Each structure stands twice: as C-alpha cells, then as structure tokens.
Coordinates of C-alpha atoms and ligand atoms in Angstrom, one line a residue:
X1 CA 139.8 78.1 117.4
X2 CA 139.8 79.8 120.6
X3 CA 138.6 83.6 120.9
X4 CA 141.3 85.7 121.8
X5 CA 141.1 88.0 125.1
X6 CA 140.8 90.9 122.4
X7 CA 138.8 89.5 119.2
X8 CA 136.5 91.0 117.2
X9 CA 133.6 88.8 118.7
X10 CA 135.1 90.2 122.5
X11 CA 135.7 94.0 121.5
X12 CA 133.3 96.1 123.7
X13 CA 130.2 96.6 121.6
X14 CA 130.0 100.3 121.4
X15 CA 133.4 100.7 119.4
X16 CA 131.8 98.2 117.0
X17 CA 128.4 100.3 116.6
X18 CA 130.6 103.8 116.3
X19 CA 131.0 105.2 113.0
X20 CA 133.1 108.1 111.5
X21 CA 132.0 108.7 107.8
X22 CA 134.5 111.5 107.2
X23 CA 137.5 108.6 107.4
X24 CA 134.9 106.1 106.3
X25 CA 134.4 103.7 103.2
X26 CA 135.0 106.9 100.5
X27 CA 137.8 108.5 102.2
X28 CA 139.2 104.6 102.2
X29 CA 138.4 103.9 98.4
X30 CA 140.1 107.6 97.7
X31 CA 143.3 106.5 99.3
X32 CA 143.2 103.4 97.4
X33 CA 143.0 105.1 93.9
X34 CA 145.4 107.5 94.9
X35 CA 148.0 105.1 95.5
X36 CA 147.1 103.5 92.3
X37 CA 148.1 106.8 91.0
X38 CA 145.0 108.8 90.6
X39 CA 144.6 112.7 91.3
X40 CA 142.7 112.5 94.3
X41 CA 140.7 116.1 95.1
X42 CA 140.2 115.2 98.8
X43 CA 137.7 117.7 100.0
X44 CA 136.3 115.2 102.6
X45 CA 137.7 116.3 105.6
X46 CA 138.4 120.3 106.8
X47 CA 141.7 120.4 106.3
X48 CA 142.7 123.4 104.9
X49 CA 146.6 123.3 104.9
X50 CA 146.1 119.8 103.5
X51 CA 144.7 121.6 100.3
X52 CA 147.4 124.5 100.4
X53 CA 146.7 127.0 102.6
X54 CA 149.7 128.7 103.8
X55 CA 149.9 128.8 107.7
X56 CA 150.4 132.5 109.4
X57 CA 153.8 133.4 109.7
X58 CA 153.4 135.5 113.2
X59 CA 152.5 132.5 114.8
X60 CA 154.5 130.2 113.3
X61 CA 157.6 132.1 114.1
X62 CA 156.4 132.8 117.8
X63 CA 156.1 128.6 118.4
X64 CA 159.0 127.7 116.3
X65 CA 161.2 129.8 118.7
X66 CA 159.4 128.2 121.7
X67 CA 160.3 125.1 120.3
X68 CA 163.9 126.3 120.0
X69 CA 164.3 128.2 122.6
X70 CA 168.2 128.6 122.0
X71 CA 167.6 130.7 119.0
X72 CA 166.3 133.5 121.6
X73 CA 170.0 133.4 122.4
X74 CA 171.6 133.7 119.2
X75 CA 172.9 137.2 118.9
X76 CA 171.4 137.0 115.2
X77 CA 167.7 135.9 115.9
X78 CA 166.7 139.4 115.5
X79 CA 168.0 139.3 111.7
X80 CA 165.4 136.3 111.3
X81 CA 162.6 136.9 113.3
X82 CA 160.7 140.4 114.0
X83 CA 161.0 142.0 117.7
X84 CA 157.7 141.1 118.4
X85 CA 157.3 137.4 118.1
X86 CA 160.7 137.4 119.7
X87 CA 159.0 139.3 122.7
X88 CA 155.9 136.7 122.1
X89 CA 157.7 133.7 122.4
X90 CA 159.6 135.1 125.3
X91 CA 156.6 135.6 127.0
X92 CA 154.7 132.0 126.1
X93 CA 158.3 130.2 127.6
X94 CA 157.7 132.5 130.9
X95 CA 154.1 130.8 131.7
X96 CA 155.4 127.4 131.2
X97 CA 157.1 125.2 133.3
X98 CA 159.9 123.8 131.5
X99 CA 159.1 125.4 127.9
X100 CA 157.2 123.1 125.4
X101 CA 158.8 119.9 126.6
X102 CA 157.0 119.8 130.1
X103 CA 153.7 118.5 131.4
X104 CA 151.2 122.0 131.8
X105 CA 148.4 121.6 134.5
X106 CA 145.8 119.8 132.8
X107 CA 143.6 122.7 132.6
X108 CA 145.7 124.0 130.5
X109 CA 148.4 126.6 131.0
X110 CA 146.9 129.1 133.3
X111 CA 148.7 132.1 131.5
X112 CA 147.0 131.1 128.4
X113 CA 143.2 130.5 129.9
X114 CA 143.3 134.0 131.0
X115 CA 144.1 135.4 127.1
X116 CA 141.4 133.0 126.6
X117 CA 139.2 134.4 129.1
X118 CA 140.0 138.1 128.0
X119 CA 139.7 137.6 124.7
X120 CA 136.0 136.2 125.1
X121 CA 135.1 139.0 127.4
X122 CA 136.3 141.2 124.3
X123 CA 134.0 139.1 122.0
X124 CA 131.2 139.4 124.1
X125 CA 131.0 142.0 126.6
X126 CA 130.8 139.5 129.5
X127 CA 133.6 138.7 132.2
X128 CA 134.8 135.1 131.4
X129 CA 136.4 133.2 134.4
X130 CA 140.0 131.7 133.5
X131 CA 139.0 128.9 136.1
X132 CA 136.4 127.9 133.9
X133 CA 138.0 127.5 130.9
X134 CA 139.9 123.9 130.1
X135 CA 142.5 124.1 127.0
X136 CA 142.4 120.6 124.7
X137 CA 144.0 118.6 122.3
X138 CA 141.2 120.4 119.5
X139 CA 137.9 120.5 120.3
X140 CA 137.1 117.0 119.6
X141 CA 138.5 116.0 122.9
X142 CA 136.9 118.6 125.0
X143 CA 133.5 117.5 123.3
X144 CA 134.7 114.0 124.2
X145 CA 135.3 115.3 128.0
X146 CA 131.8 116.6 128.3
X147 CA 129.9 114.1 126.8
X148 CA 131.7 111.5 129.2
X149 CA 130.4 113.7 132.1
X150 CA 126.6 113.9 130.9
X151 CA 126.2 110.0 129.4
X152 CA 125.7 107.6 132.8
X153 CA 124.2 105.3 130.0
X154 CA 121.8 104.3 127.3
X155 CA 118.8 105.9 129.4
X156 CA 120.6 109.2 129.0
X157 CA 119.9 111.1 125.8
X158 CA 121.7 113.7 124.2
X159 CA 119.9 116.0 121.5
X160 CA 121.9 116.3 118.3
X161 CA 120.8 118.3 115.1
X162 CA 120.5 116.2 112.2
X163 CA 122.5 116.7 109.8
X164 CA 125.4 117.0 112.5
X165 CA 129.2 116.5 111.9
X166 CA 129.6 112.8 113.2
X167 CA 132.0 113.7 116.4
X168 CA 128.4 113.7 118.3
X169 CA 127.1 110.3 116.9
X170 CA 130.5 108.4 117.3
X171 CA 131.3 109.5 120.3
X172 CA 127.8 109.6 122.1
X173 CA 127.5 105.7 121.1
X174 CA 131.4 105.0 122.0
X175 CA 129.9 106.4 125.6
X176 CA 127.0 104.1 125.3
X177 CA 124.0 107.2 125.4
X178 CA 121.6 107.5 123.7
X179 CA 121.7 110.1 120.3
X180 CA 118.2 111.9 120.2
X181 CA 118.0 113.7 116.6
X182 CA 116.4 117.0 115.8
X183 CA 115.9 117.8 112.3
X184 CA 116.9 121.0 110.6
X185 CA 115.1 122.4 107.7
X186 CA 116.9 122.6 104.4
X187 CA 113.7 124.4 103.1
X188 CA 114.3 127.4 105.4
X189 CA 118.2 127.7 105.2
X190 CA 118.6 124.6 107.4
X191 CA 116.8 126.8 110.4
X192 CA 116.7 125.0 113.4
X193 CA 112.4 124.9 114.1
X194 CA 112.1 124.5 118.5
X195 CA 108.7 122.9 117.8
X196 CA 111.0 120.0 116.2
X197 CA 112.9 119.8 119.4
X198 CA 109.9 119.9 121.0
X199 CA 108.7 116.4 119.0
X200 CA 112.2 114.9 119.0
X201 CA 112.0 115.5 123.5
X202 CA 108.2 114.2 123.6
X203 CA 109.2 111.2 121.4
X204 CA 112.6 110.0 123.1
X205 CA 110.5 110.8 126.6
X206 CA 107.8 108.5 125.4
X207 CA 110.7 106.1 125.0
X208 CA 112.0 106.5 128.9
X209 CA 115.0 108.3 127.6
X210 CA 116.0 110.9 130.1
X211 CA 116.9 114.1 127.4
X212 CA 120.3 115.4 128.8
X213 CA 121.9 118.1 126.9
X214 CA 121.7 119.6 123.3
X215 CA 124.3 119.9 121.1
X216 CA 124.2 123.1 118.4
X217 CA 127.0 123.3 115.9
X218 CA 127.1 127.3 114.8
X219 CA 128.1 127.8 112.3
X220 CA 126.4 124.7 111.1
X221 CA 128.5 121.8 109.9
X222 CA 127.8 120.3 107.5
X223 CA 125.2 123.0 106.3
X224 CA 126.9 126.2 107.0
X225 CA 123.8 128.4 108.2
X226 CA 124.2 130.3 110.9
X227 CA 121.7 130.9 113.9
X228 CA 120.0 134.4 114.6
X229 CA 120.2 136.0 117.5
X230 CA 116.4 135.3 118.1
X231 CA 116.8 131.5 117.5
X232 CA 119.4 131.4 120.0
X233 CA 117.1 133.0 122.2
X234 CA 114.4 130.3 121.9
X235 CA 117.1 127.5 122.2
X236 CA 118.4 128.6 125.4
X237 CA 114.9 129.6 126.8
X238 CA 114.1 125.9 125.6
X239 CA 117.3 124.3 127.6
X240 CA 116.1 126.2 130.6
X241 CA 112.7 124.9 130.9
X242 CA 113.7 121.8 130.1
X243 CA 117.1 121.7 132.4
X244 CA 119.4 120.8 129.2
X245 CA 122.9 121.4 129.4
X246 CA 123.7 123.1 126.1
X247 CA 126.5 122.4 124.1
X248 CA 127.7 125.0 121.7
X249 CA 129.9 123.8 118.9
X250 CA 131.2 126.6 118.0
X251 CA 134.3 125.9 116.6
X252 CA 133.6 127.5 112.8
X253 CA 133.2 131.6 115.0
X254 CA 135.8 133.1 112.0
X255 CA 133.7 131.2 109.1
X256 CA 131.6 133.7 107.9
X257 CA 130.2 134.3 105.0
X258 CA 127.5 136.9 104.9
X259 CA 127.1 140.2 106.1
X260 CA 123.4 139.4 107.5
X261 CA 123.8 137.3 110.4
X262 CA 127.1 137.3 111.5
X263 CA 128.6 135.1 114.0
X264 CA 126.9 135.6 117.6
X265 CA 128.0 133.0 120.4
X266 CA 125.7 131.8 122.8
X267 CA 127.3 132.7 126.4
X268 CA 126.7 136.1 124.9
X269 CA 123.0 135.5 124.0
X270 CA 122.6 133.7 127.3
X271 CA 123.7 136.9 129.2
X272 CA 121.8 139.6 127.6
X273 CA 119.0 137.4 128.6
X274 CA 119.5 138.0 132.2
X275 CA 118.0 136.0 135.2
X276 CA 116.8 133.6 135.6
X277 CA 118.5 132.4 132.3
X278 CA 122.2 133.7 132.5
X279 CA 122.2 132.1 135.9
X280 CA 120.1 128.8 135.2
X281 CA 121.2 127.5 131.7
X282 CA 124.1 125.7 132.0
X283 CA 126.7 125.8 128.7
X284 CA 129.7 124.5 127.4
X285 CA 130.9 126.6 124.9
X286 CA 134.0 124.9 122.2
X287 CA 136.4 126.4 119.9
X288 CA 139.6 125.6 118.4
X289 CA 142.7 126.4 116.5
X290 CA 141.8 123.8 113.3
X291 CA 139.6 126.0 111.6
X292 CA 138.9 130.0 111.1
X293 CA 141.4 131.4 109.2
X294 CA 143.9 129.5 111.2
X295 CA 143.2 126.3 109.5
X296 CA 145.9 124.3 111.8
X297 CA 144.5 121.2 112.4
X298 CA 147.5 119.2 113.0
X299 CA 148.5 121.6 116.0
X300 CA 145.3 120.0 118.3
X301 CA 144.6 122.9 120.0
X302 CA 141.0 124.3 121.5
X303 CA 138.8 125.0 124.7
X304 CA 136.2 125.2 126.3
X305 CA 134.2 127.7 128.2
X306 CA 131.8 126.4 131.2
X307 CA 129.2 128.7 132.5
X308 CA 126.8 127.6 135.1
X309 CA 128.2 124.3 136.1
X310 CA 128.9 123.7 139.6
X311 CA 132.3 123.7 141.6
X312 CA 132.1 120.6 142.6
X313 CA 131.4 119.3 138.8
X314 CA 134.0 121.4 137.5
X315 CA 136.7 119.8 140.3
X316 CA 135.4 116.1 138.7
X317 CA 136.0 117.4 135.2
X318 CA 139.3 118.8 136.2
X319 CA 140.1 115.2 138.1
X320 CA 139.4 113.6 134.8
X321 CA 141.4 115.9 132.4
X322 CA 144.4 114.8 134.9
X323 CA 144.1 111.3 133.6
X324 CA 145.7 112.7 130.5
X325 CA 147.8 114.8 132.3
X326 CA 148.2 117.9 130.3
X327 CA 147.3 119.0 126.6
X328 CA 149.7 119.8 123.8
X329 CA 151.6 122.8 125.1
X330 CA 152.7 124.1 121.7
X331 CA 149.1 124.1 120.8
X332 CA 148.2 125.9 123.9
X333 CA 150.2 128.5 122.6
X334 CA 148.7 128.5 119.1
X335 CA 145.6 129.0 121.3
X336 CA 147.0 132.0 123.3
X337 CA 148.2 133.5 119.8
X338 CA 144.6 132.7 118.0
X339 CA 143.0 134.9 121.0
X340 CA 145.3 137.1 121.2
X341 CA 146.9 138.0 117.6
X342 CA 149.1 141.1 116.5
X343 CA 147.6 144.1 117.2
X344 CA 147.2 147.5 115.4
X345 CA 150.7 149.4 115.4
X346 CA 152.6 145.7 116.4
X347 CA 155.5 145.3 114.0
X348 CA 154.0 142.2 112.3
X349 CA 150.2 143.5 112.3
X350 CA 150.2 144.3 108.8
X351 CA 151.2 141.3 107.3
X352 CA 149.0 139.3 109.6
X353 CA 146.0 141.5 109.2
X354 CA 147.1 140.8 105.1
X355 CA 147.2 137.0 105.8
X356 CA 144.0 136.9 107.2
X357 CA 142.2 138.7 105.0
X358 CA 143.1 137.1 102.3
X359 CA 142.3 134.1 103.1
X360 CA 138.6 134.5 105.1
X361 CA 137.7 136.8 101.4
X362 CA 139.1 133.9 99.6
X363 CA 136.9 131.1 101.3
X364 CA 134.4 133.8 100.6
X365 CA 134.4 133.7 97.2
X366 CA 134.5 130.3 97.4
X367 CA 131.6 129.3 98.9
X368 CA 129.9 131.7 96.4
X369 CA 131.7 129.3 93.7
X370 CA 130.6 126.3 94.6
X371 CA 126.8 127.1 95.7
X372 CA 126.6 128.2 92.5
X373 CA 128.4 125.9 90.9
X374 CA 125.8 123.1 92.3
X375 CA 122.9 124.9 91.7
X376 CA 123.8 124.9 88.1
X377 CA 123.8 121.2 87.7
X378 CA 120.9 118.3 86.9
X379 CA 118.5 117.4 90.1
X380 CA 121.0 119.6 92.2
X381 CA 119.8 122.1 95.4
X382 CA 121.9 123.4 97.5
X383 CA 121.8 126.3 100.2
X384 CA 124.1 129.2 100.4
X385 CA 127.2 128.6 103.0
X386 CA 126.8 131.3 105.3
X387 CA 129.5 129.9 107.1
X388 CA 131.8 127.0 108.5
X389 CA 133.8 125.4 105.6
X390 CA 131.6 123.3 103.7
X391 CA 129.0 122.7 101.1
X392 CA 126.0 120.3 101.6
X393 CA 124.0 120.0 98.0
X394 CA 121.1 117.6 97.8
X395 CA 121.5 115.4 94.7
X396 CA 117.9 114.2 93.6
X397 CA 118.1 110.7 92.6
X398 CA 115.8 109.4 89.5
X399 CA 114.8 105.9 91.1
X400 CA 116.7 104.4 88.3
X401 CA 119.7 105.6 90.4
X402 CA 118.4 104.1 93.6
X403 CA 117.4 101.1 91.8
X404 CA 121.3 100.5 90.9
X405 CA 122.4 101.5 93.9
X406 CA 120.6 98.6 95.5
X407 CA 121.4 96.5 92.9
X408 CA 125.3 97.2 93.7
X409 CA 125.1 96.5 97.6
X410 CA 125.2 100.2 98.5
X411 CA 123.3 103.4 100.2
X412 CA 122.2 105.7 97.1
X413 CA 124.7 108.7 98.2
X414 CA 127.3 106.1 98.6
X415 CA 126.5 104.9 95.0
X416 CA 126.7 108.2 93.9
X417 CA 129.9 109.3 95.3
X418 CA 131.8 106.7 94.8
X419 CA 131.0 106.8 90.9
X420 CA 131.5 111.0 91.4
X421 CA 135.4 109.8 93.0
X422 CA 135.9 107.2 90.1
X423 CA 134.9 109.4 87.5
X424 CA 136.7 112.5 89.0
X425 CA 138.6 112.3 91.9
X426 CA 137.0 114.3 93.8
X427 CA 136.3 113.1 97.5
X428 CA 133.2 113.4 99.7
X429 CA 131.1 112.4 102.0
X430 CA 127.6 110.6 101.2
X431 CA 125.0 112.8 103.4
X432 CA 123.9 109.6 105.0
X433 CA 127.4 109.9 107.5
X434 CA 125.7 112.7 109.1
X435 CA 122.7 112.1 109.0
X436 CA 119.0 113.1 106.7
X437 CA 115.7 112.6 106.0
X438 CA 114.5 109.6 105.1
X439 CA 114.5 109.6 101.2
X440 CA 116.7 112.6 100.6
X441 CA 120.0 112.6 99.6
X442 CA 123.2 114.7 99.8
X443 CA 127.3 115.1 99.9
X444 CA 129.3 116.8 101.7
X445 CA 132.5 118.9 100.6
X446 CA 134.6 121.2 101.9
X447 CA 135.0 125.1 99.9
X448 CA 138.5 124.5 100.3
X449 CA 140.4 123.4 97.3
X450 CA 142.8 126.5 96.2
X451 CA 140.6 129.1 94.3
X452 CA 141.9 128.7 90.8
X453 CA 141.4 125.3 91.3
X454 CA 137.6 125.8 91.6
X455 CA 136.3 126.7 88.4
X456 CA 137.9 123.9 86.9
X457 CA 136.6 121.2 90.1
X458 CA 133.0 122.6 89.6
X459 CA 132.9 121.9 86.1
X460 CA 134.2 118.3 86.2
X461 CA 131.6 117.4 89.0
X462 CA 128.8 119.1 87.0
X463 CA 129.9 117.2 83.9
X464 CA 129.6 113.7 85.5
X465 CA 126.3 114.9 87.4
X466 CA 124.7 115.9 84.2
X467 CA 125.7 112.6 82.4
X468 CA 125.2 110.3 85.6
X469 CA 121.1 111.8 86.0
X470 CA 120.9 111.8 82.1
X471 CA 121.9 108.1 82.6
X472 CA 119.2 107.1 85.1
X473 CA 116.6 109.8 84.6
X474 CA 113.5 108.6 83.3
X475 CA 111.9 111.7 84.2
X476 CA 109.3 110.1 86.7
X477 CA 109.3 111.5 90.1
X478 CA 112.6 111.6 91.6
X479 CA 113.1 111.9 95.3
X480 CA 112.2 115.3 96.6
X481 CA 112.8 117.3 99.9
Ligands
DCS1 N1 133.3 120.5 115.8 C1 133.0 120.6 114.6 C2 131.6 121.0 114.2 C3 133.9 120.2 113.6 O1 133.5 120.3 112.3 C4 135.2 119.7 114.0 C5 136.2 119.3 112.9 C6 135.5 119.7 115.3 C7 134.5 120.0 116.2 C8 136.8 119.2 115.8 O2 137.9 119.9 115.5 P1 139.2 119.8 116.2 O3 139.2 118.6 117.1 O4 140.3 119.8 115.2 O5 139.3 121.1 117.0 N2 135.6 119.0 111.7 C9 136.0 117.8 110.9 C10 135.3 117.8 109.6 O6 134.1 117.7 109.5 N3 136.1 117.8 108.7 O7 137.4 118.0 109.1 C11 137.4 117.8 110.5

C-alpha cells in the first residue's frame, strides 16, 4: 500500500529516536493495571498535587480572582477573600492587557519579569535586568528555547550529566545535536569530578563534535545532591576556558534538604567571581512554579534568566518566543506570586509562612524516610537526597536476575520494575531512562507520596526486594558500582 504523506516510515527521524522514560513503557503498564483496577502508587513523575499536596491558598485566591475578575466587584468579596490578595489580584489585572484572557508580550508580562528580576537580585545580591529575563510555559519550554538556539546540528554537542532528567536527551535529539555525557559519581554523593568533563570534551572533540554548552541540574535530578559553592567555581571557570554556554537547571532552588550545603545559584557564584568571568561566561539560568514548595505543575509557569548573551541574540530569542506568541498569563502570575509571596506583617503571611513550612519539613522527613528505607533492603545503596524531589537507589542485580531479564525481552531495571509495579503498585522509573554506568543499575522515585503513606510504601517495596534478590541470589558476585 502506498506510504502516507505522514507514516511512520516518513516521520522526521529525530522524533522517532527521542525518548521520555518518565511517560515511558512503566508509566504505560501502570496506567494499564490501574484501569484494570489496581492501586497504582505513581511516584514516577514530580507531581506533588497529583499525590495530595494541597496547593497555597494566598495564591490561589489571588489568580482565581484574576480569573474572575467580577468578583473584585461584588460588594461581598471582602467576606471571602482577605484584603490582601484582593489588593494582589488588583494589581496582577493592572499589568495586563486585557486580564488573563489576552495575549502578554512574549517575553512575558513586563510587570512580572521585574518581580522576577527583583526577587533574584534579593536571592543573590546582584542587579538582574527585567530585559533579560523570558517568562515560560514551565521550564521545559524555556530549556526547549535555548537548546534550539545553541543546536545548528549533529556536529554541535551539548554536555549533559549523566544521570540527567531526560528533558536534555529528548529534546537535544528532537533538535538533531549531539548529547555529550558527563558522569557523576555516586561513590562521592553523585559529585560532579571536572576532570570527567575534561574526558567526556577530549573524547567528543576527538570525534569532530564541536562541545557547545553544559547543562547542570542543581539540585540534581534524579540524584538529589547539591553542588558546593567551590564546584560551581570550577564549572564556570571550566565553561570559560572552554567558551561553553552554561545551562543551569535550576528549577529544584526550594528543595532542600540539608543544612550543609544549601542551595547556591550560579549567576551568583559567577559574579563573586568577578572579571574576566562574571563578564565572559555566558548563562541561562531556569526555574519554575512546578516544584519547591509550590508543587503546581499543571499551572506551566517558569523563566529564565540570561546573563552574558548578546543583544542581538537576545532580539533572535525574543523573535522566536513570538512564534508562540505569549506564555500562560495566569501562570505568569503564579510566577510573580512564587517571587514575590506574602510578606512579614501581610494579612495572609501567617498562614502562608504555615503552609510552606509544613510542607518543605514534610518532604524533609521524607526523604530521610525513604533513604533509609532503601538502605535497609537486600543489594540496595542509595545516597542521601539533599535536595530536588527524588530518590535514586541502586538495586544490585544477582546475574540470575539479569539472566531473566534477558531471557524476558527486557533491560535488567526494566525487569525489575516492572515485577516491583506488579507485585506492588508502586511506579518508577528504571535508571536506564536517565541514564548510568554501564553495568549498574537503579530506579527512580519521587519522596512524594503523603507522609503517613510512607512507612507503609517502604515496607511493601522492601518486602518484594528482599524476596525478589532471595529469588535470584546465588550469592556470586553481583553487579557492583
Ligand atoms: N528541569 C528539571 C530538572 C525537572 O526535573 C523538570 C520537571 C523540569 C525541568 C521541567 O519542569 P516544568 O516544565 O514543569 O517547569 N521534572 C519532571 C520529572 O522528572 N518528574 O516530573 C516532571
């Protein structure tokens, strides 16, 4: 039979090669079972509200009344809503055009990129320029933006840690470039070693790849350290020499876990450098309203901060966000509310600052929970989560395991999550969709189920763990790190 003008033989190539294991082959045999009527645990994806997290009332109450702006004219609004996310939502409507229904420039609203601006100039001590900040629907399409920018084609590479959350892989081969891995080091805390990048350059050189830009995700995901002050330091010296742009993921900032090494962006390392650095490095900085102790995903809200890119770049960046026309205004204004939240002495500080709290000490605990939890079970190692949302254990398979996972048609980690979903329901991702040593295997889940929940999660998973390595261990040399 003929080929259609759109058949899978005719798609373009590089949609066919991209691949997204958080939605992928486990996420799709979860939603099967589910519908057969199975309690599905679904800690695959970050998606805290999905898992019951209750959204912040300030800002919820400020957007609903942007969305309806005719309650600000109900003599009784007052009754429902506090005075100050009345004022708030007053003052969002008065930098739009047209309230939430109309286009915004496709920059982003300009009212809004100045809280942004302001709000990183709090955070790090450095003026930020409104002009150079571009609001997005989340940060995926912002990284999406930039990465379309730097890729010119497969001779281009783009240096992404591995493990890395698949948002770089998919999209860099969607855009035809070329992924250049680094490797961090579960050994040290999944530490990010510059003498790697130094290999993973000289290699990809040796191949007459061009290295572009670097992408860091801090706090990590889907291992959760977070880099030192000093590392950044060497990563930005290292992106100066070797003219990289620097991409800082970013987008975990709240997510922290530790008291030791707390959250420390890298416009702000790059600028206590001084010159020739905070003039010569060129970053793109993301961040977003899906995660912290925000957690709203659906909204599609984020930015990004450029620092050291040219005018003229910036005006072809700009030309291309006009394609789309404008980003989500409501989640514009999720973004002016994230960077700008109730203050001490506002009417609904309190119960925001109680909101907050609860939650960041909450995912706290739980990442305590779970680490320990894993570390507990059969051929199981897994690093502290000093941050972001997740959990990354890696699940030493006996070769009798591997042996029946080849037998079956699958990748080891695949084997072994899928029997972990069958046997449990919970959801997660094989280690192989982001990414690991050759030999070594892991899953990913998110600390996110509700707390009272955990306990009870952490025992069923340790219970099938146990009994799955009893099952294949035959106590010969499983794989190591
Ligand atoms: N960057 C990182 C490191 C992320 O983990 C995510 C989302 C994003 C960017 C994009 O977020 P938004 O587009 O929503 O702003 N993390 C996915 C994940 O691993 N699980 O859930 C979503």
């Amino acid at each position: 039979m003929a080929l259609k003008a759109l058949d899978y033989d005719t798609l373009n190539e590089n949609v066919k090669k991209c691949q997204y294991a958080v939605r992928g082959e486990l996420y799709l045999r979860a939603s099967e079972l589910q519908k057969e009527g199975k309690k599905i645990i679904f800690t695959n994806v970050g998606n805290p509200h999905a898992l019951g997290q209750k959204p912040l009332t300030f800002p919820r109450q400020v957007v609903a009344l942007c969305q309806a702006p005719f309650l600000l004219d109900d003599p009784n609004v007052g009754m429902l809503f506090p005075a100050d996310a009345i004022a708030r939502a007053k003052h969002y409507l008065s930098l739009t055009s047209g309230g939430l229904g109309a286009y915004s420039d496709s920059r982003g609203l300009p009212g809004v990129r100045k809280e942004v601006a302001e709000f990183i100039q709090r955070r790090d001590g450095y003026p930020s320029d409104p002009e150079l900040i571009f609001l997005t629907d989340g940060a995926s399409k912002g990284v999406m933006q930039i990465l379309n920018c730097v890729i010119r084609g497969d001779g281009d590479g783009i240096l992404v840690p591995v493990p890395q959350y698949p948002l770089y892989s998919a999209t860099i081969s969607l855009l035809g470039g070329t992924l250049v891995p680094y490797y961090l080091d579960e050994s040290e805390n999944w530490g990010l070693d510059v003498n790697n990048l130094r290999q993973s350059v000289a290699q990809a050189r040796s191949q007459g790849i061009t290295v572009r830009a670097m992408v860091i995700i801090n706090p990590g995901n889907p291992t959760g350290q977070c880099l030192s002050e000093a590392n950044l330091r060497e990563i930005l010296k290292y992106c100066y020499n070797e003219k990289l742009v620097l991409l800082g993921d970013e987008v975990y900032q709240q997510n922290i876990y530790q008291d030791e090494r707390p959250f420390i962006s890298s416009k702000k390392v790059l600028m206590d450098m001084g010159s020739p650095f905070s003039n010569g490095v060129q970053l793109v900085s993301f961040h977003t309203v899906s995660k912290g102790y925000w957690g709203e995903c659906g909204q599609r809200g984020g930015y990004f901060e450029m620092t050291n890119l040219p005018p003229r770049v910036v005006e072809e960046i700009y030309k291309v966000a006009s394609i789309a026309l404008s980003p989500n205004v409501s989640a514009q204004i999720f973004m002016g509310l994230m960077v700008s939240p109730p203050k001490p002495g506002d009417i609904s500080y309190d119960q925001f600052a109680r909101e907050s709290k609860g939650i960041l000490e909450s995912l706290r605990r739980r990442a305590r929970i779970m680490t320990d939890g894993f570390n507990s079970c059969k051929n199981v190692v897994c690093n502290f989560t000093e941050g972001a949302m997740y959990s990354f254990p890696q699940i030493r398979l006996p070769p009798g395991a591997i042996q029946a996972a080849k037998q079956a048609g699958k990748v080891p980690d695949v084997f072994y999550c899928l029997k972990l979903l069958e046997a449990t329901g919970i959801s997660t991702v094989p280690g192989s969709g982001f990414g690991q040593k050759e030999g070594v295997f892991h899953l990913r889940t998110t600390i996110l189920p509700a707390e009272e929940e955990m306990p009870e999660i952490m025992d069923s998973f340790k219970k099938f763990n146990d009994e799955f390595m009893s099952q294949y261990d035959n106590n010969v040399g499983y794989s190591r790190m």
